[in-house]
Amino acid sequence: MGKKSFFSLIFSLLLILSCTVFSAEAVFKPGKYLGSYEGYGGPVKVEVTTSKDKIESVVIVEHKESKGISDHAIESLPKEIVANQSVAVDYVAGASKSSKAIIEATKEALKFSGVSIAAISKPVAKKAVENVILDKEAEVVVVGAGGAGLAAGVSAYENGAKSVIILEKMPIIGGNTVRAGGAYNAVNPKKQKAQGIEDSIDKHFTQTYEGGNKVANQKLVRTLVENAMDGVDWLEGLGMKWNEKIGSVVGSMWPRTNQATDPLGTGYINTLEKAFLQHGGKIYTNTKVTGIINKNGRVTGVTAVGADGKEVEFVGKKGIILASGGYAANSEMVREFLSDGVYTKDKLPAGIENTNHPGATGEVIKMALDAGADVIDMKHIQLLPMPADRFGPTINVENVIFVNKDGNRYVREDGRRDEISLATFAQKDGQYYMINDSKIIPPDRKTTSAEDLDELIRKNTVVEAATLEELAKKINVPAAALTATVKKFNESVDKKSDEFGRDIWENKIDKGPFYATLRFPALHHTMGGVKINENAEVIGKDGKAVPGLFAAGEVTGGIHGANRLGGNAIADIIVFGRIAGKNAANAK
Ligand code: ADP
C-alpha cells in the first residue's frame, strides 16, 4: 500500500469512528442514580433521573461549595446538562472546581444507567446571549461589579444619580471581593473598648503609611482611615451583619478588623447588590469593557463586548467609574511592571500561585493609560503568606504560631505580609505550618472564613491530632523541636514579648486537639494602578483630573504604598467606592 493510500485509510477509519462516537444513541436504563465528585468544599452529590432515552433531571442533593462563588454553577449547570442532554457543557468561569465536580458527579451517576459516556458528551452549541443589553446610556457607568463598583453604584444613587449601569465581564459578580477573607479595618471605639483594645485613627494612619514604607499618598491614606468606620455603619444600614468581636488578620498589624458574619466576602457583595438593584440599577454580566472613550479631553463612555460577541458603546452622561480590580491573576503583567520594589523579578518564584479570581487581569489599567490617565506604584505587589485554599482554621493571628519544617518559629506572626512572605521563602521548601490549639475552634467547628473545619480535615488541608507529638509525626516535623517551640511560645505569652518582636498576644497553645495547616505565599494584591486624588477623580499624565473619569478599589494606586495592611482592602473599596459614586453623580 502506498503511503498516501495508507493515510487515507487511517483517515477514513478515524472519520467512521468519530461519527459513530458522536452519533451514538443515548439509551438509558430508566431510574434514579447517585453520583459524587470532590468539589472545592467537599463532595458534590447529584441525583440524576433518566427515562429510556433522556436525562430527565439533575439535582444537586448535597454540596459544601462556597456561597456566592459557586452559586451560578450550582444553579445553571444541572439545567444546562438537561437542556443539552450532554455533560460537555462549559465550566462557569471563576467556579471551575465546582463546575467540574457537578459534571463529573453527573457522569458517575449516569454510568449506572448503562448509557455510554460518548452518547452524553455531544458538543454543546455556544450559549446564546445571556443577558440582553437594554440600556446603553446612563448618568453613571461603572466598570466592574466587585465591591468597589457596587459600592460606587449604590452611592451614586444615594447622591442623586437617576440611572447607573454596571458592566461586568465575568458571568458572575463579586470579583476578588467575594473571595476575600471578609475583614474590614476600621477604628471601632465601641467594640474595641469592650475588648480593652486601645486604638485611634492616627494609629491606623501611621500603621498604614509606615507599613507601606511611606510610599503612599498621605491624603489618600487620611481619607481611608477617617471614613472607614462610617463605611462599616453604612453597610450595616444596608443590612450587612458584623461579628461582635474585633480581631486582627495576617498583616493587619493591629486588632481593628471588623469581621463580616457571612462567609468570605459574600456579605458585602450580597448586601450591595441588593441595595443597587433596589435603586433600579442595572448590572450587565458577560460584558467586557474594551476601551475608554475620551472625546476632546472628557471621558464620555466606554466600549464593551457583550455576551453576543458584539461591540457596544455605553455612554456615561455624568461620569465613568473604573472599579475593575487589580491584576494579580496576570503574572505576566505583574512581572512587566516589577522593578525595585519589595519583590523584584528574581525574588518572585516562577509559577507562583495566586489567590485571585481569574478576571483580575488588569486590562482596564492599560485602557486608562490610553485614555490619558496616569498610573502610580505599579512596581508594588503583595504576596499573601497563604494561598486561597489554605486559610485553615483562622485568618487571625492572636492564637497561632508559624513554624517551618524543622519545627521552629522564624518570624513574628503579627508582622507585615511582605516580611512574612520574604522570611518564608528562606525556609525549607518555602513553606510553613500554622499551628493552633482547640481553644479557638468554635462549637460549630466553622473556620473564621465560615468553612467547615471537619471538611478541611477530611481533605487533609488541616491536620488534627490529640497531642503536639502526634501532630508533629503527622506533618513530618521533628516532635522535640515542635514541642520545645510551643513551650517557649507559651512562656512568651506570659511575658508578652519574644525574640521576633511580636506585639499581639492572647492565649497559650496548650489545649488539644492541636491543628496544623500548611501554607506558602501567593500573589494576592496589586498596590499600583490608576492615579486618583481624594475625590476619586482620575489624575491624568498632565497632573490634572481627567474630566468624567473616576476610579476606586484595587484598580487604583497610591493608597497602600509598598505593602498593604491585611484588612485595608475592603476598607479601601467601600470608602473610595462611595466617594467615586458621589462625585460621579454630581459631576458637571
Ligand atoms: P475591587 O476589590 O476593587 O472591587 P474586585 O476584584 O472585587 O475589585 O472587582 C473587580 C471586578 O471588575 C471583577 O468582577 C472583574 O471581573 C471586573 N472587571 C475586570 N476587568 C473588566 C473589564 N474589562 N470589563 C468589565 N469588568 C471587568
Coordinates of C-alpha atoms and ligand atoms in Angstrom, one line a residue:
M1 CA 0.0 0.0 0.0
G2 CA 1.3 3.4 -1.0
K3 CA 2.0 5.9 1.8
K4 CA -0.9 8.1 0.6
S5 CA -3.5 5.4 0.5
F6 CA -2.4 4.1 3.9
F7 CA -3.0 7.6 5.4
S8 CA -6.4 7.9 3.6
L9 CA -7.4 4.5 5.0
I10 CA -6.5 5.6 8.5
F11 CA -8.3 8.9 8.0
S12 CA -11.5 7.2 6.8
L13 CA -11.3 4.8 9.8
L14 CA -11.0 7.8 12.1
L15 CA -13.9 9.5 10.4
I16 CA -16.1 6.5 10.7
L17 CA -15.0 6.1 14.3
S18 CA -15.7 9.7 15.2
C19 CA -19.1 9.6 13.5
T20 CA -20.0 6.5 15.5
V21 CA -18.9 8.1 18.7
F22 CA -20.9 11.3 18.1
S23 CA -23.9 9.7 16.6
A24 CA -24.1 7.1 19.4
E25 CA -27.7 6.9 20.6
A26 CA -28.3 7.7 24.2
V27 CA -30.1 4.7 25.7
F28 CA -30.7 4.6 29.5
K29 CA -32.0 2.1 32.0
P30 CA -34.8 4.3 33.4
G31 CA -34.2 5.2 37.0
K32 CA -32.6 7.4 39.6
Y33 CA -28.8 7.3 40.1
L34 CA -26.5 8.9 42.5
G35 CA -23.0 10.3 41.7
S36 CA -20.4 12.1 43.7
Y37 CA -17.2 14.1 43.0
E38 CA -14.9 16.2 45.1
G39 CA -15.6 19.9 44.7
Y40 CA -14.0 22.9 46.4
G41 CA -15.6 22.5 49.8
G42 CA -16.2 18.7 49.8
P43 CA -18.1 16.1 47.8
V44 CA -20.8 17.4 45.4
K45 CA -23.5 14.7 45.3
V46 CA -26.1 14.6 42.5
E47 CA -29.1 12.6 41.7
V48 CA -29.8 12.0 38.1
T49 CA -33.2 10.8 36.8
T50 CA -33.3 9.1 33.4
S51 CA -36.1 7.8 31.2
K52 CA -35.4 5.3 28.4
D53 CA -33.9 7.9 26.0
K54 CA -33.4 11.1 28.1
I55 CA -31.8 12.7 31.1
E56 CA -34.9 13.9 32.8
S57 CA -33.3 15.8 35.7
V58 CA -30.0 16.5 37.5
V59 CA -30.5 17.5 41.1
I60 CA -27.6 18.5 43.5
V61 CA -28.6 16.8 46.7
E62 CA -25.6 17.8 48.8
H63 CA -22.7 20.2 48.5
K64 CA -20.5 22.4 50.6
E65 CA -19.3 24.8 47.9
S66 CA -18.7 28.4 48.9
K67 CA -21.9 30.5 48.8
G68 CA -21.6 33.5 46.4
I69 CA -18.8 32.0 44.4
S70 CA -20.3 28.7 43.2
D71 CA -24.0 29.8 43.2
H72 CA -24.1 30.3 39.4
A73 CA -22.5 26.9 38.7
I74 CA -24.8 25.1 41.2
E75 CA -27.9 26.8 39.7
S76 CA -27.1 26.7 36.0
L77 CA -25.1 23.6 35.2
P78 CA -27.7 20.9 36.1
K79 CA -30.2 22.8 33.9
E80 CA -27.7 23.1 31.1
I81 CA -26.9 19.4 31.2
V82 CA -30.6 18.6 30.9
A83 CA -31.3 21.2 28.2
N84 CA -28.4 20.0 26.1
Q85 CA -28.6 16.3 27.0
S86 CA -24.9 16.5 27.3
V87 CA -22.2 16.7 30.0
A88 CA -19.9 18.6 27.6
V89 CA -21.1 21.9 29.0
D90 CA -18.7 24.8 29.7
Y91 CA -17.3 25.3 33.2
V92 CA -18.6 28.5 34.8
A93 CA -15.7 31.0 34.9
G94 CA -14.5 31.6 38.4
A95 CA -16.1 28.4 39.7
S96 CA -14.2 25.8 37.8
K97 CA -13.7 23.3 40.6
S98 CA -17.4 23.3 41.5
S99 CA -18.3 23.1 37.8
K100 CA -16.0 20.1 37.3
A101 CA -17.5 18.4 40.4
I102 CA -21.1 18.8 39.1
I103 CA -20.2 17.5 35.7
E104 CA -18.1 14.5 36.9
A105 CA -20.7 13.6 39.6
T106 CA -23.4 13.6 36.9
K107 CA -21.2 11.4 34.6
E108 CA -20.6 9.0 37.5
A109 CA -24.3 8.7 38.2
L110 CA -25.1 8.2 34.5
K111 CA -22.7 5.3 34.3
F112 CA -25.1 3.3 36.4
S113 CA -27.8 3.9 33.8
G114 CA -25.8 1.9 31.3
V115 CA -25.5 4.8 28.8
S116 CA -22.2 5.2 27.0
I117 CA -20.4 8.4 28.2
A118 CA -19.8 9.2 24.5
A119 CA -23.5 9.4 23.9
I120 CA -24.0 12.0 26.5
S121 CA -20.9 14.0 25.7
K122 CA -22.0 15.6 22.4
P123 CA -20.6 19.0 21.8
V124 CA -22.7 21.8 23.1
A125 CA -23.5 24.8 21.0
K126 CA -22.2 28.1 22.4
K127 CA -24.7 29.7 24.6
A128 CA -26.9 32.4 23.2
V129 CA -27.0 35.9 24.6
E130 CA -27.2 35.6 28.4
N131 CA -28.5 38.9 29.3
V132 CA -29.8 41.3 26.8
I133 CA -28.4 44.8 27.0
L134 CA -31.4 47.1 27.2
D135 CA -29.8 50.4 28.0
K136 CA -26.6 51.8 26.6
E137 CA -26.8 55.2 28.3
A138 CA -26.9 56.1 32.0
E139 CA -25.8 59.1 34.1
V140 CA -23.1 56.9 35.6
V141 CA -21.4 53.8 34.1
V142 CA -19.3 51.6 36.3
V143 CA -16.7 49.2 35.1
G144 CA -16.6 46.1 37.3
A145 CA -19.1 44.6 39.7
G146 CA -16.8 43.8 42.6
G147 CA -17.0 45.6 46.0
A148 CA -15.8 49.0 44.8
G149 CA -18.1 49.0 41.7
L150 CA -21.2 48.0 43.7
A151 CA -20.4 50.5 46.5
A152 CA -20.0 53.2 43.9
G153 CA -23.3 52.2 42.2
V154 CA -25.3 52.4 45.4
S155 CA -23.6 55.6 46.5
A156 CA -24.3 57.2 43.1
Y157 CA -28.0 56.6 43.5
E158 CA -27.9 57.8 47.2
N159 CA -26.3 61.1 45.9
G160 CA -28.9 61.8 43.2
A161 CA -28.0 59.8 40.1
K162 CA -31.0 58.7 38.3
S163 CA -29.5 55.9 36.3
V164 CA -26.5 53.7 36.9
I165 CA -25.2 50.8 34.8
I166 CA -22.5 48.4 36.0
L167 CA -20.6 46.4 33.3
E168 CA -19.1 43.1 34.4
K169 CA -17.0 40.8 32.2
M170 CA -17.5 37.6 34.2
P171 CA -20.7 35.6 34.3
I172 CA -20.9 36.3 38.0
I173 CA -20.4 39.4 40.0
G174 CA -18.2 39.8 43.1
G175 CA -14.6 39.8 41.7
N176 CA -11.9 39.3 44.3
T177 CA -14.2 40.9 47.0
V178 CA -16.5 37.9 47.2
R179 CA -13.4 35.7 47.8
A180 CA -11.8 37.9 50.4
G181 CA -11.4 36.9 54.0
G182 CA -14.1 39.4 54.8
A183 CA -12.0 41.6 57.2
Y184 CA -12.5 45.3 57.2
N185 CA -10.1 47.6 59.2
A186 CA -11.8 50.5 60.9
V187 CA -11.3 52.0 64.3
N188 CA -14.5 50.9 66.0
P189 CA -14.3 52.5 69.5
K190 CA -17.5 50.9 70.9
K191 CA -16.5 47.3 70.1
Q192 CA -12.8 47.8 70.7
K193 CA -13.3 49.4 74.1
A194 CA -15.4 46.4 75.2
Q195 CA -12.4 44.2 74.4
G196 CA -9.9 46.5 76.0
I197 CA -8.2 47.4 72.7
E198 CA -6.6 50.8 72.6
D199 CA -6.8 52.4 69.1
S200 CA -7.1 55.7 67.2
I201 CA -7.5 56.9 63.7
D202 CA -4.0 58.4 63.9
K203 CA -2.6 54.9 64.8
H204 CA -4.5 53.4 61.8
F205 CA -3.0 56.2 59.7
T206 CA 0.6 55.7 60.9
Q207 CA 0.5 51.9 60.7
T208 CA -0.9 52.1 57.1
Y209 CA 1.5 54.7 56.0
E210 CA 4.6 53.2 57.7
G211 CA 3.5 49.7 56.9
G212 CA 3.6 50.6 53.3
N213 CA 7.2 52.0 53.5
K214 CA 5.9 55.7 53.5
V215 CA 5.3 55.5 49.8
A216 CA 1.6 56.1 49.7
N217 CA -0.2 59.4 49.1
Q218 CA -0.8 60.7 52.6
K219 CA -4.1 62.5 51.7
L220 CA -5.5 59.2 50.3
V221 CA -4.4 57.3 53.5
R222 CA -6.1 60.0 55.6
T223 CA -9.3 59.7 53.6
L224 CA -9.2 55.9 54.0
V225 CA -8.8 55.9 57.8
E226 CA -11.1 58.8 58.5
N227 CA -14.0 57.3 56.6
A228 CA -13.5 53.6 57.3
M229 CA -15.9 53.4 60.3
D230 CA -18.6 55.3 58.5
G231 CA -18.4 52.7 55.8
V232 CA -19.0 49.9 58.4
D233 CA -22.1 51.8 59.7
W234 CA -23.3 52.4 56.1
L235 CA -23.1 48.7 55.2
E236 CA -24.9 47.8 58.4
G237 CA -27.6 50.3 57.5
L238 CA -28.0 48.4 54.2
G239 CA -28.5 45.1 56.1
M240 CA -24.9 43.8 56.5
K241 CA -24.2 41.7 59.5
W242 CA -21.0 42.0 61.6
N243 CA -19.4 39.8 64.2
E244 CA -19.2 41.3 67.7
K245 CA -15.5 40.5 68.1
I246 CA -12.9 42.8 66.6
G247 CA -9.9 40.8 65.5
S248 CA -6.6 41.0 63.6
V249 CA -5.8 39.3 60.4
V250 CA -2.4 38.3 58.9
G251 CA -0.6 41.6 58.2
S252 CA -3.3 43.9 59.8
M253 CA -0.7 44.9 62.5
W254 CA -3.5 45.7 65.0
P255 CA -6.8 44.3 66.2
R256 CA -9.2 46.6 64.3
T257 CA -10.7 44.2 61.8
N258 CA -14.4 44.2 61.7
Q259 CA -15.4 40.7 60.5
A260 CA -18.3 40.0 58.3
T261 CA -20.7 37.3 59.6
D262 CA -21.4 35.8 56.2
P263 CA -18.8 33.5 54.6
L264 CA -15.8 35.2 53.0
G265 CA -16.8 38.4 51.1
T266 CA -20.3 37.2 50.3
G267 CA -21.9 39.5 52.9
Y268 CA -20.5 42.6 51.2
I269 CA -21.5 41.6 47.7
N270 CA -25.0 40.3 48.5
T271 CA -25.8 43.4 50.6
L272 CA -24.5 45.9 47.9
E273 CA -26.1 44.0 45.0
K274 CA -29.5 44.0 46.8
A275 CA -29.3 47.7 47.5
F276 CA -28.1 48.5 44.0
L277 CA -30.9 46.6 42.3
Q278 CA -33.5 48.1 44.7
H279 CA -32.4 51.6 43.5
G280 CA -33.2 50.3 39.9
G281 CA -29.5 49.8 38.9
K282 CA -28.7 47.5 36.0
I283 CA -25.8 45.0 36.0
Y284 CA -24.8 43.5 32.7
T285 CA -22.6 40.4 33.2
N286 CA -20.6 38.8 30.4
T287 CA -19.9 42.3 29.2
K288 CA -16.2 43.1 28.9
V289 CA -15.1 46.7 28.7
T290 CA -12.5 47.0 25.8
G291 CA -11.8 50.8 25.7
I292 CA -12.4 54.1 27.3
I293 CA -13.8 56.9 25.1
N294 CA -12.2 60.3 25.6
K295 CA -13.7 63.0 23.4
N296 CA -11.8 66.3 23.4
G297 CA -10.4 65.8 26.9
R298 CA -13.6 64.4 28.5
V299 CA -14.3 60.8 29.1
T300 CA -17.8 60.2 27.9
G301 CA -18.2 56.4 27.7
V302 CA -16.7 53.0 27.2
T303 CA -16.8 50.3 24.5
A304 CA -17.6 46.8 25.6
V305 CA -18.2 43.4 24.1
G306 CA -21.4 41.9 25.2
A307 CA -22.5 38.3 25.7
D308 CA -23.3 38.0 22.0
G309 CA -19.8 39.0 21.0
K310 CA -20.8 42.3 19.5
E311 CA -19.2 45.6 20.4
V312 CA -21.4 48.1 22.1
E313 CA -20.8 51.7 23.2
F314 CA -22.0 52.8 26.6
V315 CA -22.4 56.5 27.4
G316 CA -22.0 57.8 30.9
K317 CA -23.5 61.3 30.8
K318 CA -22.1 62.4 34.2
G319 CA -19.2 60.0 34.6
I320 CA -17.4 56.7 34.2
I321 CA -16.1 54.9 37.3
L322 CA -13.3 52.4 36.9
A323 CA -13.7 49.7 39.5
S324 CA -12.2 46.8 37.6
G325 CA -9.9 45.5 40.4
G326 CA -6.2 44.5 40.2
Y327 CA -4.1 42.2 38.1
A328 CA -2.6 39.6 40.5
A329 CA -4.1 36.8 38.3
N330 CA -2.0 38.1 35.4
S331 CA 1.6 37.2 36.4
E332 CA 2.9 38.5 33.1
M333 CA 1.6 42.0 33.8
V334 CA 2.9 41.7 37.4
R335 CA 6.3 40.9 36.1
E336 CA 6.1 43.6 33.4
F337 CA 5.9 46.4 36.0
L338 CA 8.2 44.9 38.7
S339 CA 11.4 46.7 39.3
D340 CA 13.0 47.7 42.6
G341 CA 10.0 47.2 45.0
V342 CA 9.9 44.7 47.8
Y343 CA 9.7 42.0 45.2
T344 CA 12.0 42.1 42.3
K345 CA 11.7 39.8 39.3
D346 CA 14.3 37.4 40.7
K347 CA 12.5 37.2 44.1
L348 CA 9.3 36.0 42.6
P349 CA 9.3 32.3 42.2
A350 CA 8.3 31.1 38.7
G351 CA 4.9 29.5 38.6
I352 CA 3.8 31.2 41.9
E353 CA 0.1 30.7 42.7
N354 CA -2.3 33.5 43.1
T355 CA -5.4 33.9 45.4
N356 CA -7.4 35.9 42.8
H357 CA -10.4 35.3 40.7
P358 CA -9.5 34.6 37.0
G359 CA -10.8 38.0 35.9
A360 CA -8.2 40.0 37.8
T361 CA -6.1 40.7 34.7
G362 CA -5.7 44.5 34.7
E363 CA -6.5 45.3 31.1
V364 CA -8.6 48.3 32.2
I365 CA -5.4 49.9 33.7
K366 CA -3.9 49.8 30.2
M367 CA -7.1 51.3 28.7
A368 CA -6.9 54.1 31.3
L369 CA -3.4 54.9 30.2
D370 CA -4.5 55.1 26.6
A371 CA -7.3 57.4 27.7
G372 CA -4.8 59.9 29.2
A373 CA -4.7 58.7 32.8
D374 CA -1.6 58.3 34.8
V375 CA -0.6 55.3 36.9
I376 CA 1.3 55.0 40.2
D377 CA 3.1 52.4 42.3
M378 CA 2.9 49.7 39.6
K379 CA 6.1 48.1 40.9
H380 CA 4.4 47.3 44.3
I381 CA 2.7 44.0 44.6
Q382 CA 1.6 42.0 47.6
L383 CA 2.0 38.3 48.3
L384 CA -0.3 36.8 50.9
P385 CA 1.6 34.3 53.1
M386 CA -1.2 31.8 52.4
P387 CA -2.8 30.7 49.2
A388 CA -6.6 30.9 48.9
D389 CA -7.5 27.3 49.8
R390 CA -5.1 27.2 52.8
F391 CA -6.6 29.7 55.2
G392 CA -7.2 26.8 57.7
P393 CA -9.0 27.3 61.0
T394 CA -8.3 31.0 61.2
I395 CA -7.0 34.1 59.4
N396 CA -6.5 35.8 62.8
V397 CA -3.0 35.9 64.3
E398 CA -3.7 36.2 68.0
N399 CA -3.6 32.5 68.8
V400 CA -1.4 30.9 66.2
I401 CA 2.3 30.4 65.5
F402 CA 4.1 29.8 62.2
V403 CA 6.7 27.0 62.3
N404 CA 9.0 25.9 59.5
K405 CA 9.5 22.3 58.5
D406 CA 12.2 22.0 61.2
G407 CA 9.6 22.8 63.8
N408 CA 10.9 26.3 64.6
R409 CA 9.3 29.7 64.6
Y410 CA 11.1 32.2 62.3
V411 CA 9.0 35.4 62.1
R412 CA 6.5 37.4 64.1
E413 CA 3.1 36.1 63.1
D414 CA 1.5 39.6 63.6
G415 CA 4.1 41.2 61.2
R416 CA 3.8 42.6 57.8
R417 CA 2.7 40.4 54.9
D418 CA 5.9 41.2 52.9
E419 CA 8.1 40.4 55.9
I420 CA 6.3 37.0 56.5
S421 CA 6.4 36.1 52.8
L422 CA 10.1 37.0 52.4
A423 CA 11.0 35.2 55.6
T424 CA 9.0 32.1 54.4
F425 CA 10.9 32.0 51.1
A426 CA 14.1 31.5 53.1
Q427 CA 12.6 28.4 54.9
K428 CA 12.8 24.8 53.7
D429 CA 10.5 24.3 50.6
G430 CA 9.4 28.0 51.1
Q431 CA 6.6 26.7 53.3
Y432 CA 5.4 26.8 56.9
Y433 CA 2.8 25.3 59.2
M434 CA 0.3 27.4 61.0
I435 CA -0.2 25.7 64.4
N436 CA -3.1 26.4 66.7
D437 CA -5.0 24.6 69.5
S438 CA -8.6 23.8 70.1
K439 CA -9.4 26.9 72.2
I440 CA -10.1 28.9 69.1
I441 CA -12.3 26.3 67.5
P442 CA -15.9 27.4 67.9
P443 CA -18.6 25.0 68.9
D444 CA -20.0 24.9 65.4
R445 CA -16.5 24.0 64.1
K446 CA -16.5 26.7 61.5
T447 CA -13.3 28.5 60.5
T448 CA -13.1 32.3 60.6
S449 CA -14.0 32.2 56.9
A450 CA -17.1 30.2 57.7
E451 CA -15.7 27.0 56.2
D452 CA -16.5 23.6 57.7
L453 CA -13.3 22.6 59.7
D454 CA -14.1 18.9 59.6
E455 CA -14.3 19.0 55.8
L456 CA -10.9 20.7 55.7
I457 CA -9.5 17.9 58.0
R458 CA -11.1 15.3 55.7
K459 CA -9.4 16.9 52.7
N460 CA -6.1 17.0 54.6
T461 CA -5.9 20.8 54.2
V462 CA -5.9 20.9 58.0
V463 CA -4.2 18.2 60.1
E464 CA -5.7 17.4 63.6
A465 CA -4.0 15.5 66.4
A466 CA -4.7 14.9 70.1
T467 CA -1.2 15.8 71.2
L468 CA 1.6 18.0 69.8
E469 CA 3.9 14.9 69.4
E470 CA 1.3 13.2 67.3
L471 CA 0.7 16.3 65.2
A472 CA 4.5 16.6 64.6
K473 CA 4.5 13.0 63.4
K474 CA 1.6 13.5 61.1
I475 CA 3.2 16.5 59.4
N476 CA 6.7 15.1 59.5
V477 CA 8.2 17.8 61.7
P478 CA 10.7 16.8 64.5
A479 CA 8.5 16.4 67.6
A480 CA 11.1 17.5 70.1
A481 CA 11.5 20.8 68.1
L482 CA 7.8 21.5 67.8
T483 CA 7.0 20.8 71.5
A484 CA 10.0 23.0 72.5
T485 CA 8.8 25.8 70.2
V486 CA 5.3 25.7 71.6
K487 CA 6.7 25.7 75.2
K488 CA 8.8 28.7 74.5
F489 CA 5.9 30.5 72.8
N490 CA 3.7 29.9 75.8
E491 CA 6.4 31.4 78.1
S492 CA 6.4 34.4 75.8
V493 CA 2.6 34.8 76.1
D494 CA 3.2 35.2 79.9
K495 CA 5.9 37.8 79.2
K496 CA 4.1 39.4 76.2
S497 CA 7.4 39.5 74.4
D498 CA 9.6 37.3 72.3
E499 CA 12.7 37.4 70.2
F500 CA 10.8 38.2 67.0
G501 CA 9.2 41.4 68.3
R502 CA 5.6 40.1 68.3
D503 CA 3.0 42.6 69.7
I504 CA -0.3 40.8 69.6
W505 CA -0.8 38.3 72.4
E506 CA -3.8 36.4 73.7
N507 CA -3.8 32.6 74.6
K508 CA -1.2 30.0 75.0
I509 CA -1.3 27.0 72.7
D510 CA -1.9 24.2 75.2
K511 CA -5.3 22.6 74.8
G512 CA -5.6 19.6 72.5
P513 CA -6.5 18.7 69.9
F514 CA -3.9 20.6 68.0
Y515 CA -4.1 21.7 64.4
A516 CA -1.6 22.3 61.6
T517 CA -2.2 24.0 58.2
L518 CA 0.5 24.0 55.5
R519 CA 0.8 27.4 53.9
F520 CA 3.0 29.3 51.4
P521 CA 3.0 32.8 49.8
A522 CA 0.8 33.5 46.8
L523 CA 0.3 36.6 44.6
H524 CA -2.6 38.5 46.2
H525 CA -2.9 42.2 45.6
T526 CA -1.5 44.8 43.2
M527 CA -1.0 48.1 45.1
G528 CA -0.3 50.1 41.9
G529 CA -2.9 51.3 39.5
V530 CA -4.7 54.3 38.2
K531 CA -3.7 57.6 39.9
I532 CA -6.5 59.3 41.8
N533 CA -7.0 62.1 44.3
E534 CA -9.1 62.1 47.5
N535 CA -12.2 62.8 45.4
A536 CA -11.6 59.6 43.5
E537 CA -11.0 61.6 40.3
V538 CA -8.5 60.0 38.0
I539 CA -5.4 62.1 37.5
G540 CA -4.0 62.5 34.0
K541 CA -0.4 62.5 32.8
D542 CA -0.6 66.3 32.9
G543 CA -1.3 66.2 36.7
K544 CA -4.9 67.4 36.3
A545 CA -8.1 65.4 36.9
V546 CA -9.4 63.8 33.7
P547 CA -13.0 65.2 33.4
G548 CA -15.6 62.5 33.6
L549 CA -13.3 59.7 34.8
F550 CA -13.3 58.3 38.4
A551 CA -11.8 55.2 39.9
A552 CA -12.0 53.2 43.1
G553 CA -10.7 50.0 44.6
E554 CA -7.8 47.8 43.6
V555 CA -7.6 49.3 40.1
T556 CA -6.2 52.5 41.8
G557 CA -2.8 53.1 43.2
G558 CA -1.3 55.4 45.9
I559 CA -3.3 54.2 48.9
H560 CA -1.3 51.3 50.3
G561 CA 2.3 52.1 49.2
A562 CA 4.7 49.2 49.0
N563 CA 2.8 46.9 51.4
R564 CA -0.9 46.8 52.1
L565 CA -2.1 46.1 55.6
G566 CA -4.4 43.0 55.8
G567 CA -8.0 44.2 56.2
N568 CA -7.3 47.6 54.5
A569 CA -8.5 46.5 51.0
I570 CA -12.2 46.1 51.9
A571 CA -12.0 49.5 53.8
D572 CA -10.5 51.0 50.6
I573 CA -13.2 49.7 48.2
I574 CA -16.0 50.8 50.4
V575 CA -14.6 54.2 51.3
F576 CA -13.4 55.2 47.8
G577 CA -16.3 53.4 46.1
R578 CA -18.7 55.6 48.0
I579 CA -16.6 58.7 47.2
A580 CA -16.4 57.8 43.5
G581 CA -20.2 57.2 43.3
K582 CA -21.0 60.5 45.0
N583 CA -18.7 62.6 42.9
A584 CA -19.6 61.0 39.6
A585 CA -23.3 61.6 40.4
N586 CA -22.6 65.2 41.0
A587 CA -20.2 65.7 38.1
K588 CA -20.9 68.6 35.8
Ligands
ADP1 P1 -12.4 45.7 43.9 O1 -12.0 44.9 45.2 O2 -11.5 46.8 43.6 O3 -13.9 46.0 43.9 P2 -12.9 43.2 42.5 O4 -11.8 42.3 42.1 O5 -13.7 42.8 43.7 O6 -12.2 44.6 42.8 O7 -13.9 43.6 41.3 C1 -13.5 44.0 40.1 C2 -14.5 43.5 39.0 O8 -14.2 44.1 37.8 C3 -14.4 42.0 38.8 O9 -15.6 41.4 39.0 C4 -13.9 41.9 37.4 O10 -14.3 40.7 36.7 C5 -14.4 43.1 36.7 N1 -13.6 43.5 35.5 C6 -12.3 43.5 35.4 N2 -11.9 43.9 34.1 C7 -13.1 44.2 33.5 C8 -13.4 44.6 32.2 N3 -12.5 44.7 31.2 N4 -14.8 44.8 31.9 C9 -15.7 44.6 32.8 N5 -15.5 44.1 34.0 C10 -14.2 43.9 34.4

